[in-house]
Amino acid sequence: MAVGHTEFLRLYRSSLRAAQQFETYNFRKYFYRRTRDRFRTASTLTDAQKLDSAMAEAREELKVMQRQGLVNRMFSHNRTALEVDPQYASAARRFGE
């Protein structure tokens, strides 16, 4: 199955949104960087089979990030001084969701 450009971008955006749902600053930044790096690497792939494999792996990682983000929000902790600053707050807290 060939991966379309729009499907690739949709999965990328979904992964970035899932990364932003983490309450913990370190987790949020880690998953954001990991997602960005993974998709930059996948965007250079030319072999359709390798691209499909990378996309399947990214879909599985998205599911894991969504589950872990939920657990992270359920068991949130006291925030560090850095996390209290709105510039570093998660998207959910920044936009009042």
Coordinates of C-alpha atoms in Angstrom, one line a residue, residues 1 3-4 13 23 27 32 41-42 55 59 68-71 77 83 85 87 89:
M1 CA 0.0 0.0 0.0
V3 CA 1.4 6.1 1.5
G4 CA 0.0 9.4 0.3
R13 CA 0.2 16.2 13.0
E23 CA 1.6 17.3 31.3
F27 CA 8.0 13.8 28.4
Y32 CA 7.9 16.0 20.3
T41 CA 14.0 10.4 8.6
A42 CA 10.8 8.8 7.0
M55 CA 4.3 4.5 8.7
R59 CA 0.9 4.5 13.8
Q68 CA 0.7 7.2 27.8
G69 CA -0.4 10.8 27.6
L70 CA -3.7 9.8 29.2
V71 CA -1.9 8.0 32.0
H77 CA 2.5 15.6 39.8
E83 CA 6.3 24.0 33.8
D85 CA 5.5 29.3 33.0
Q87 CA 5.4 29.4 27.5
A89 CA 2.8 24.6 29.5

